[in-house]
XYZ file of N, CA and C in Angstrom:
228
model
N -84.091 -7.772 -41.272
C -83.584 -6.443 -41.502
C -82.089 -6.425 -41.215
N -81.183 -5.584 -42.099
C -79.762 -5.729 -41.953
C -79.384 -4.559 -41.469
N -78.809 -4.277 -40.652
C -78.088 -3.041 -40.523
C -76.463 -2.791 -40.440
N -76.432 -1.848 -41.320
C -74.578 -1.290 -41.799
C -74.145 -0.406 -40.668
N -73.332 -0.608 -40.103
C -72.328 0.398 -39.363
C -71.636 0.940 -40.539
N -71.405 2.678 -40.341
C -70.993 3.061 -41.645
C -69.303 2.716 -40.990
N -68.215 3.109 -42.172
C -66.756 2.752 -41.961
C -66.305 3.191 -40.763
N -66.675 4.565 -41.088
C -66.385 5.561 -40.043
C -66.431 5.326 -38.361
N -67.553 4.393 -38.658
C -68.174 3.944 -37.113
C -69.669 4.841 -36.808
N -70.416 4.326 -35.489
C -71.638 5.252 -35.285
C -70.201 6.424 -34.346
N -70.576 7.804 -34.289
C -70.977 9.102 -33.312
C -71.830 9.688 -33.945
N -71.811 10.915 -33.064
C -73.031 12.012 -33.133
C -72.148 13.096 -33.139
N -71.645 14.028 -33.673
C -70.875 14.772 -33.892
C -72.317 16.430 -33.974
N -73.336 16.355 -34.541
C -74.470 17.088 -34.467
C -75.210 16.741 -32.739
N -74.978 16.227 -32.030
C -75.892 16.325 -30.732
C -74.569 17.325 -29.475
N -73.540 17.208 -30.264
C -72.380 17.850 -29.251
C -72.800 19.596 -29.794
N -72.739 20.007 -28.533
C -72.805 21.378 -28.471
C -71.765 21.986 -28.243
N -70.685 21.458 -27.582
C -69.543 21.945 -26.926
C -68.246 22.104 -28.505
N -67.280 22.118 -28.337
C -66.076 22.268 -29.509
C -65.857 20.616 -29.220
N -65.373 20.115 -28.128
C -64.835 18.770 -27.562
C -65.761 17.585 -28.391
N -64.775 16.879 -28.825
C -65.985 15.505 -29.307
C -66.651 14.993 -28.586
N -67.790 14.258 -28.289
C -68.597 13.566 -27.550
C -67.888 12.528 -26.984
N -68.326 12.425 -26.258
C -67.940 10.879 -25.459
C -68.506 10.236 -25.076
N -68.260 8.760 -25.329
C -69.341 7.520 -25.182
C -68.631 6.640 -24.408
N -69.507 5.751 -23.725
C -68.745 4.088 -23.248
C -69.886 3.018 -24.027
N -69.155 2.757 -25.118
C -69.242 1.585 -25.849
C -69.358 0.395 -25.271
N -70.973 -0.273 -25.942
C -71.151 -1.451 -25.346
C -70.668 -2.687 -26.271
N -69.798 -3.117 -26.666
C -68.936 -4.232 -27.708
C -69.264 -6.019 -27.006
N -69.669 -6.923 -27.167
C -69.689 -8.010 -26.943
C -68.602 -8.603 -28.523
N -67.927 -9.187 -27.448
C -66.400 -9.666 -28.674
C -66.254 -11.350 -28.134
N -66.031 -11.598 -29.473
C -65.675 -13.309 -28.726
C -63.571 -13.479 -29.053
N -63.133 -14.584 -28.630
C -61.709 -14.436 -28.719
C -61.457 -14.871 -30.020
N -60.924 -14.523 -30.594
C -60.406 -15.678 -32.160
C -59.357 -16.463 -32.126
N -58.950 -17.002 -30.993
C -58.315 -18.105 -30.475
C -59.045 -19.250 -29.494
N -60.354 -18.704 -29.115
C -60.939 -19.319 -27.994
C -61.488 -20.571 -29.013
N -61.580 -21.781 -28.816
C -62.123 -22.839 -29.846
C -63.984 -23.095 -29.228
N -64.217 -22.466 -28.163
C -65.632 -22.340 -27.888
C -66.177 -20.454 -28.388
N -67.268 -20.308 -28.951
C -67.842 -19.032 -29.131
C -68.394 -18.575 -27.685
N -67.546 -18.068 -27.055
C -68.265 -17.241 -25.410
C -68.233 -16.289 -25.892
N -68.838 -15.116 -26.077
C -68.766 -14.207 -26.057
C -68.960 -12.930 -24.651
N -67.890 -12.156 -24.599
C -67.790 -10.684 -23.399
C -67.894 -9.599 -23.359
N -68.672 -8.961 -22.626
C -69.078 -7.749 -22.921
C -68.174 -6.795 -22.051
N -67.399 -5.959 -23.586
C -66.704 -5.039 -23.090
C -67.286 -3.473 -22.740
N -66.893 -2.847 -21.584
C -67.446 -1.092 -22.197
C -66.097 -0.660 -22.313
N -65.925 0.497 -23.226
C -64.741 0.905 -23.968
C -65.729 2.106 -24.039
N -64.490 3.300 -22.914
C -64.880 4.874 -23.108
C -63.887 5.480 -24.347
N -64.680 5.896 -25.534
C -64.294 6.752 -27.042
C -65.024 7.431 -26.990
N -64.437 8.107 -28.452
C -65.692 8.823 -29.408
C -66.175 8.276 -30.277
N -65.633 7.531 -30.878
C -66.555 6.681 -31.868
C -66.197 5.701 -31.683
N -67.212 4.703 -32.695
C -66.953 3.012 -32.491
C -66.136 2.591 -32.753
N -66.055 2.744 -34.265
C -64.457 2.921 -34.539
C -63.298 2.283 -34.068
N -63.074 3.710 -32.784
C -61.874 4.051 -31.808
C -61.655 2.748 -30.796
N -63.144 2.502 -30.436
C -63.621 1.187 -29.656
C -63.341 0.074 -29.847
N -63.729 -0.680 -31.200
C -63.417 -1.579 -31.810
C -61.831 -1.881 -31.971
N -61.122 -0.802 -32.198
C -59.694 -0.800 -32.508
C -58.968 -1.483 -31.247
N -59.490 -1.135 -30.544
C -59.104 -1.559 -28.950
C -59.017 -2.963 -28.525
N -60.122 -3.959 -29.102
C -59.934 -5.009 -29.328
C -60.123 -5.842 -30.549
N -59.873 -5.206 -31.471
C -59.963 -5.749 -33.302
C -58.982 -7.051 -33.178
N -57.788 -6.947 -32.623
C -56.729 -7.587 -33.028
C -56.605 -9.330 -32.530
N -57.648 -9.050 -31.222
C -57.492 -10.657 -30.552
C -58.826 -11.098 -30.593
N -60.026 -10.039 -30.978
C -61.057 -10.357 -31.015
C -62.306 -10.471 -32.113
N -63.790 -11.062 -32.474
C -64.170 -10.416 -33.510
C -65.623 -9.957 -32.584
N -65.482 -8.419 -33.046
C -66.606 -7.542 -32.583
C -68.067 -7.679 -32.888
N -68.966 -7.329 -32.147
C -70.330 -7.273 -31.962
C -70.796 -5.899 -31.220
N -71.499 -4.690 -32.363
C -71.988 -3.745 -31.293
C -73.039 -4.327 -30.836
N -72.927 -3.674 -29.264
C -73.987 -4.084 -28.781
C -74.848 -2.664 -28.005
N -74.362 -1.468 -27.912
C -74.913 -0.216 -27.397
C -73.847 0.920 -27.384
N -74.547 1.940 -26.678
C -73.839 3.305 -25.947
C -74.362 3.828 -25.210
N -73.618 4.600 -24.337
C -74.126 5.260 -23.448
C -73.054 6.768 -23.649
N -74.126 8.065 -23.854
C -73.472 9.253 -23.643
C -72.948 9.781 -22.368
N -71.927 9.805 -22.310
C -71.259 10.062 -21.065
C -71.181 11.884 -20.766
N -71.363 12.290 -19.762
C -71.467 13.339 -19.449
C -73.087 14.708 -19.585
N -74.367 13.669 -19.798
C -75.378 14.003 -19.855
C -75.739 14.431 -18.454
N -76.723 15.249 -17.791
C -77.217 15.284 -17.074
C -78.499 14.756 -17.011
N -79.771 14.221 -16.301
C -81.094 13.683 -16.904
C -81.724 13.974 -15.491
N -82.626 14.751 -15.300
C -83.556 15.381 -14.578
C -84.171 13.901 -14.256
């Protein structure tokens, strides 16, 4: 099974109730594109979308989502 991240990136823009965009800490596992071994590290990167996340380390790295976590939930 394949799955597409759309361009845009994943948010939830329908689960926010508030005006404020949602906020997430992005779970990204990135390897270096200089490193000549594949290690890969798991970054968390607080955004709103993946996107925003990815951008953060696009430039030295190549990305892997790996989760999220909604930040500012309460959970009984």
């Amino acid at each position: 099974m394949q799955n597409t991240t759309h361009p845009q990136g994943r948010h939830s823009l329908t689960q926010n109730s508030g005006n404020e965009p949602p906020s997430f800490v992005w779970i990204i596992a990135a390897v270096r594109r200089d490193c000549p071994t594949v290690k890969a590290t798991i970054h968390h990167i607080a955004a709103a979308t993946e996107r925003e996340a990815r951008l953060t380390l696009a430039k030295d790295h190549v990305c892997f989502f790996a989760g999220r976590i909604r930040q500012g939930v309460n959970h009984a």
